[in-house]
mmCIF file of C-alpha atoms in Angstrom:
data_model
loop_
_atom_site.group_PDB
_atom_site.id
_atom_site.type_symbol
_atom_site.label_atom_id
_atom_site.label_comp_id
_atom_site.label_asym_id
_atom_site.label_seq_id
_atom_site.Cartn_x
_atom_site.Cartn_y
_atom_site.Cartn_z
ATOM 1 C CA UNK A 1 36.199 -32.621 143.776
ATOM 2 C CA UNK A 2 39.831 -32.892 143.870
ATOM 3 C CA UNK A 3 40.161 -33.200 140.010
ATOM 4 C CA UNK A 4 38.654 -30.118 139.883
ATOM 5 C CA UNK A 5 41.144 -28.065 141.774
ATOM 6 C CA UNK A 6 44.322 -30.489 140.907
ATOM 7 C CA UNK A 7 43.666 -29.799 136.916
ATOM 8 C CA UNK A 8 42.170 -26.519 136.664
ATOM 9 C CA UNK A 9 44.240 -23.537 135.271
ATOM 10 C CA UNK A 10 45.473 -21.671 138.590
ATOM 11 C CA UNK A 11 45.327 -17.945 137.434
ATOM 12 C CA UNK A 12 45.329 -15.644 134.572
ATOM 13 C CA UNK A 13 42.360 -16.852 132.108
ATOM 14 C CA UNK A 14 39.182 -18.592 133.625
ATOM 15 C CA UNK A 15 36.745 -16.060 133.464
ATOM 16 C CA UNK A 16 35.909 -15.367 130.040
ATOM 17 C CA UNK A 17 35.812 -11.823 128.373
ATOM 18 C CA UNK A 18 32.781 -9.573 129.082
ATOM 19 C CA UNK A 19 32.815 -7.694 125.301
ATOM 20 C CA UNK A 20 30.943 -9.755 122.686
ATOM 21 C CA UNK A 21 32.162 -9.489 119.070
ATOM 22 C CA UNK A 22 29.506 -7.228 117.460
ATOM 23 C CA UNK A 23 30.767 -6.446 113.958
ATOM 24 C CA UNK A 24 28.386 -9.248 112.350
ATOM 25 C CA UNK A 25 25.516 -9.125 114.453
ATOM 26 C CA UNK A 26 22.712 -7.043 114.553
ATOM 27 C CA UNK A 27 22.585 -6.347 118.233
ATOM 28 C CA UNK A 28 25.571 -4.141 118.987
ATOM 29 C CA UNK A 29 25.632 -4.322 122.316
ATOM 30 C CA UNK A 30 29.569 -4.424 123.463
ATOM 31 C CA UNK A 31 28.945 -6.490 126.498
ATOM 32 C CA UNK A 32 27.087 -10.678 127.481
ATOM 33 C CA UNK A 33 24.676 -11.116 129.184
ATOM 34 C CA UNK A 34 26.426 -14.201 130.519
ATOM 35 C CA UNK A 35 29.192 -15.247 132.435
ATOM 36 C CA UNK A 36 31.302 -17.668 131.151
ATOM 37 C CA UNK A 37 33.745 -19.637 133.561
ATOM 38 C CA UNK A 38 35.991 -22.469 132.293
ATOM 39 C CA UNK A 39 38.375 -23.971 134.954
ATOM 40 C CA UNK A 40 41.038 -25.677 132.043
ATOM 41 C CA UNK A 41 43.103 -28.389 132.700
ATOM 42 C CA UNK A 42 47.120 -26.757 134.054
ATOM 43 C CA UNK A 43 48.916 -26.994 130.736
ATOM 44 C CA UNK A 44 45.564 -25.406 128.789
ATOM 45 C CA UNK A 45 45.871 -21.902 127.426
ATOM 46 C CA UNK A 46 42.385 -21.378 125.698
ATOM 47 C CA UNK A 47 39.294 -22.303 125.893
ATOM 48 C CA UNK A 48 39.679 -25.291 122.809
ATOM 49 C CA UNK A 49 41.658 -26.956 126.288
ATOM 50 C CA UNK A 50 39.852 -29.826 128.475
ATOM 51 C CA UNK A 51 38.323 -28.614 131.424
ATOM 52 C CA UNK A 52 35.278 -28.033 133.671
ATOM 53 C CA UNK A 53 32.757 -25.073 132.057
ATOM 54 C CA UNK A 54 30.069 -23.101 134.085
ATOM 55 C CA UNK A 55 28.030 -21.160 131.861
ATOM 56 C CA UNK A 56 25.221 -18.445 133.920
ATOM 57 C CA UNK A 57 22.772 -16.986 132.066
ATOM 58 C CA UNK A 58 19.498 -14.949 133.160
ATOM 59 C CA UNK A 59 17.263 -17.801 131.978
ATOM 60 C CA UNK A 60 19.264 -20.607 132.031
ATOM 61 C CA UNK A 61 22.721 -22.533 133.685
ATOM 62 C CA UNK A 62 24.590 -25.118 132.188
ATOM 63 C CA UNK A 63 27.902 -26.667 133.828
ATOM 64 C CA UNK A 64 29.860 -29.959 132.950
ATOM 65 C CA UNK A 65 32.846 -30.767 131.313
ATOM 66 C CA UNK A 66 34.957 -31.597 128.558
ATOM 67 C CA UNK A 67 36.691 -30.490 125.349
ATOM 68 C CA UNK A 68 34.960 -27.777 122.642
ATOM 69 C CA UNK A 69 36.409 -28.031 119.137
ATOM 70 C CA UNK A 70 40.108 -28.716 119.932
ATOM 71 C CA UNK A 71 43.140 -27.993 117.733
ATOM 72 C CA UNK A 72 43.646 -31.096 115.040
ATOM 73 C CA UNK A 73 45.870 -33.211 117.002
ATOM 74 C CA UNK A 74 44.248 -33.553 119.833
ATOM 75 C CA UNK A 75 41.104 -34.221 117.996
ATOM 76 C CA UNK A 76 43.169 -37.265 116.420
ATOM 77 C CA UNK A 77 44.405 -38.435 119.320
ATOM 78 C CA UNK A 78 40.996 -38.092 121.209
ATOM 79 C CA UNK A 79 39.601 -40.397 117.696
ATOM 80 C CA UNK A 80 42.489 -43.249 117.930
ATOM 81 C CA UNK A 81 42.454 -43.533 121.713
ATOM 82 C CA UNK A 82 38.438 -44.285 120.529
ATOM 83 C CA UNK A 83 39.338 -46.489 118.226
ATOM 84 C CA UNK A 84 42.378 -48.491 119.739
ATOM 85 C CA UNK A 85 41.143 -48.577 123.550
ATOM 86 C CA UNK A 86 37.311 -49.213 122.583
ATOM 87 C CA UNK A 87 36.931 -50.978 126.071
ATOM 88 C CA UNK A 88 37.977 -47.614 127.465
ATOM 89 C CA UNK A 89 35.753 -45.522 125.708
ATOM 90 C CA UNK A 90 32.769 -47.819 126.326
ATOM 91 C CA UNK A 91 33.251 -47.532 129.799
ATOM 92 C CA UNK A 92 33.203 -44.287 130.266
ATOM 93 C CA UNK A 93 29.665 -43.716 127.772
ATOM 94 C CA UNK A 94 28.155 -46.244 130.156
ATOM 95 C CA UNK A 95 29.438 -44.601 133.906
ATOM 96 C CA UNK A 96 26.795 -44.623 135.752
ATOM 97 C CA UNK A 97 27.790 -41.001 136.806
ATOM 98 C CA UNK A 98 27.554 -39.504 133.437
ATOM 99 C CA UNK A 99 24.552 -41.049 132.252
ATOM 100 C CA UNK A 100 22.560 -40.006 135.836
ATOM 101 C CA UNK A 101 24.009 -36.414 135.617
ATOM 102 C CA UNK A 102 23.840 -35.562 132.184
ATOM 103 C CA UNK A 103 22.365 -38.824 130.125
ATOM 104 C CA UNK A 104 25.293 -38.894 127.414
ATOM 105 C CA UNK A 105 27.859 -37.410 126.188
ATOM 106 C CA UNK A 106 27.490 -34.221 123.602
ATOM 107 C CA UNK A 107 28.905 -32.557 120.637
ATOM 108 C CA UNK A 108 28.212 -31.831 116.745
ATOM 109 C CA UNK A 109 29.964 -34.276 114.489
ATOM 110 C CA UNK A 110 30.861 -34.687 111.245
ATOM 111 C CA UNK A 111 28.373 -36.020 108.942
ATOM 112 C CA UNK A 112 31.082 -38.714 107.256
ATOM 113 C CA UNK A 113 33.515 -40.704 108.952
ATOM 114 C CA UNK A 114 37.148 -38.220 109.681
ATOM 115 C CA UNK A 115 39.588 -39.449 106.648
ATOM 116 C CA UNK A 116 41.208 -42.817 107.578
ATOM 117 C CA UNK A 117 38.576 -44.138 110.165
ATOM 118 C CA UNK A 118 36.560 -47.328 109.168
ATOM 119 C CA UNK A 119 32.657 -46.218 109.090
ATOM 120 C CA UNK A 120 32.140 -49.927 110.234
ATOM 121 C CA UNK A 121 33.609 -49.063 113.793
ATOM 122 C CA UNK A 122 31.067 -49.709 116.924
ATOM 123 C CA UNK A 123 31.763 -45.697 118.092
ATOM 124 C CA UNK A 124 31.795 -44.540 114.774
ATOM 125 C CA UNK A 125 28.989 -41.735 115.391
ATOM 126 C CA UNK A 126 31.740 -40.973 118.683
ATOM 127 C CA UNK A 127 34.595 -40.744 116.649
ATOM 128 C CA UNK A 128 33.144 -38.027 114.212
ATOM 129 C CA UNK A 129 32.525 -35.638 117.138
ATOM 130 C CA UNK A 130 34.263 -32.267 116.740
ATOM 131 C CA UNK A 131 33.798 -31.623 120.634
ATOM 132 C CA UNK A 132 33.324 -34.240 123.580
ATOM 133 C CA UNK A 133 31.364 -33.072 126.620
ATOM 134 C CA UNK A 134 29.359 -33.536 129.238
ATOM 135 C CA UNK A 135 26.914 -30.834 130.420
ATOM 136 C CA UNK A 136 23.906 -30.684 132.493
ATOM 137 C CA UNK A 137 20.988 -27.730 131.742
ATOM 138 C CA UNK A 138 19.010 -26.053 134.260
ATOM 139 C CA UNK A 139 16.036 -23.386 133.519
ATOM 140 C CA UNK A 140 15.728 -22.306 137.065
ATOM 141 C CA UNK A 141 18.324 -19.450 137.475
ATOM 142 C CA UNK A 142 17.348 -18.534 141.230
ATOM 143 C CA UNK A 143 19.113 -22.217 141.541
ATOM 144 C CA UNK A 144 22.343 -20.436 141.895
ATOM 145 C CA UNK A 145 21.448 -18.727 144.750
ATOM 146 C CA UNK A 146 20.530 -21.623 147.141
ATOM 147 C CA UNK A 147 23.155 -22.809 149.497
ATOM 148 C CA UNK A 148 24.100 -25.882 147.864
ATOM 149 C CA UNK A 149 24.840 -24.458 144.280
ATOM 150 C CA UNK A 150 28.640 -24.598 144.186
ATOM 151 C CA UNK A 151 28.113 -28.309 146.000
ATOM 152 C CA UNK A 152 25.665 -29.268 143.032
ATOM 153 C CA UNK A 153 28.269 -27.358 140.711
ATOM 154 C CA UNK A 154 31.286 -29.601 142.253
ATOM 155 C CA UNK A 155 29.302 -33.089 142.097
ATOM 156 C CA UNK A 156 28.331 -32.347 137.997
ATOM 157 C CA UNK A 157 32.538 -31.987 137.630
ATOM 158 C CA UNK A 158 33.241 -35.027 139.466
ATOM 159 C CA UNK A 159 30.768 -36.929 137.055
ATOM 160 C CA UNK A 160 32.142 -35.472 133.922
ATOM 161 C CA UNK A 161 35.561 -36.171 135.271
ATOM 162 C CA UNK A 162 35.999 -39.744 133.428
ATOM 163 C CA UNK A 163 35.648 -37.989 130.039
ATOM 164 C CA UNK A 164 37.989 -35.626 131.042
ATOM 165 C CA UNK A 165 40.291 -38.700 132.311
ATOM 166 C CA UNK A 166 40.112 -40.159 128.714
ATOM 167 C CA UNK A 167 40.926 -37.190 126.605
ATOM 168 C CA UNK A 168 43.807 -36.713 128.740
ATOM 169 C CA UNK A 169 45.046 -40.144 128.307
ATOM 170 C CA UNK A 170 44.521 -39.339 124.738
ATOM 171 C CA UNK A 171 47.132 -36.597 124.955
ATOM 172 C CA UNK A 172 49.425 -37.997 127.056
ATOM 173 C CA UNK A 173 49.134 -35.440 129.861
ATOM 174 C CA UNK A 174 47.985 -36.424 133.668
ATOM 175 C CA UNK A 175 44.285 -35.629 134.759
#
């Protein structure tokens, strides 16, 4: 729980907008009908930065953590620490944590290999990931209303907290 409140961004930015971009969609409706929360790592300024993510809808929650499409070189450096500390990486794919809370990591890939990456490699499927996370899905929305949410919410973040560990390594910046 700690790591949650050591690396999340202190002010100005967490909550995410209420106004939905309607100019391509056929519902115009200004506002979500969701509240988006992501508590980003201290030196993040958007949401493409690691963090924890708590997403409430009316008929669903999902909370974890991790990275969502990050800028190029990060992505790099999140694909060579892969590559270069594979020992690393396999730990954290097989922490007992993660795979009980969410059963493995997510995020679309690439269907090729990135340029420069042997499509031999054992994590090759792990190294064409655009995003790395962690998240865990509940239907029940009244679930946010029992006493022990935020408890629940905090033990989900400690589990995802080796993945966010490693792509900090990756970038050279302390979790």
């Amino acid at each position: 729980m700690a790591a949650l409140y050591r690396n999340s961004k202190k002010s100005g930015g967490s909550m995410f907008r209420i106004y939905r971009d309607a100019r391509f969609s056929k519902n115009k409706n200004p506002y979500k009908e969701n509240a988006d929360i992501q508590f980003r790592h201290k030196l993040g300024k958007n949401a493409h930065a690691p963090g924890f993510y708590l997403n409430l809808k009316k008929d669903s929650i999902f909370y974890g953590g991790g990275i969502w499409l990050p800028e190029s070189g990060t992505l790099g450096d999140i694909r060579d620490r892969i590559c270069y500390y594979p020992k690393k990486w396999q730990a954290v794919i097989e922490n007992v944590h993660i795979i009980n809370t969410f059963g493995e990591l997510h995020g679309d890939g690439l269907k090729r290999p990135p340029r420069g990456y042997d499509g031999d490699h054992k994590y090759i499927e792990d190294i064409k990931r655009k995003s790395f996370f962690a998240m865990k899905e509940e239907k029940d929305f009244k679930r946010t209303q029992s006493a022990d949410f935020l408890d629940e919410v905090a033990k989900t973040f400690d589990a995802a907290s080796p993945l966010l560990a490693f792509i900090c390594d990756a970038k050279g910046i302390e979790f």
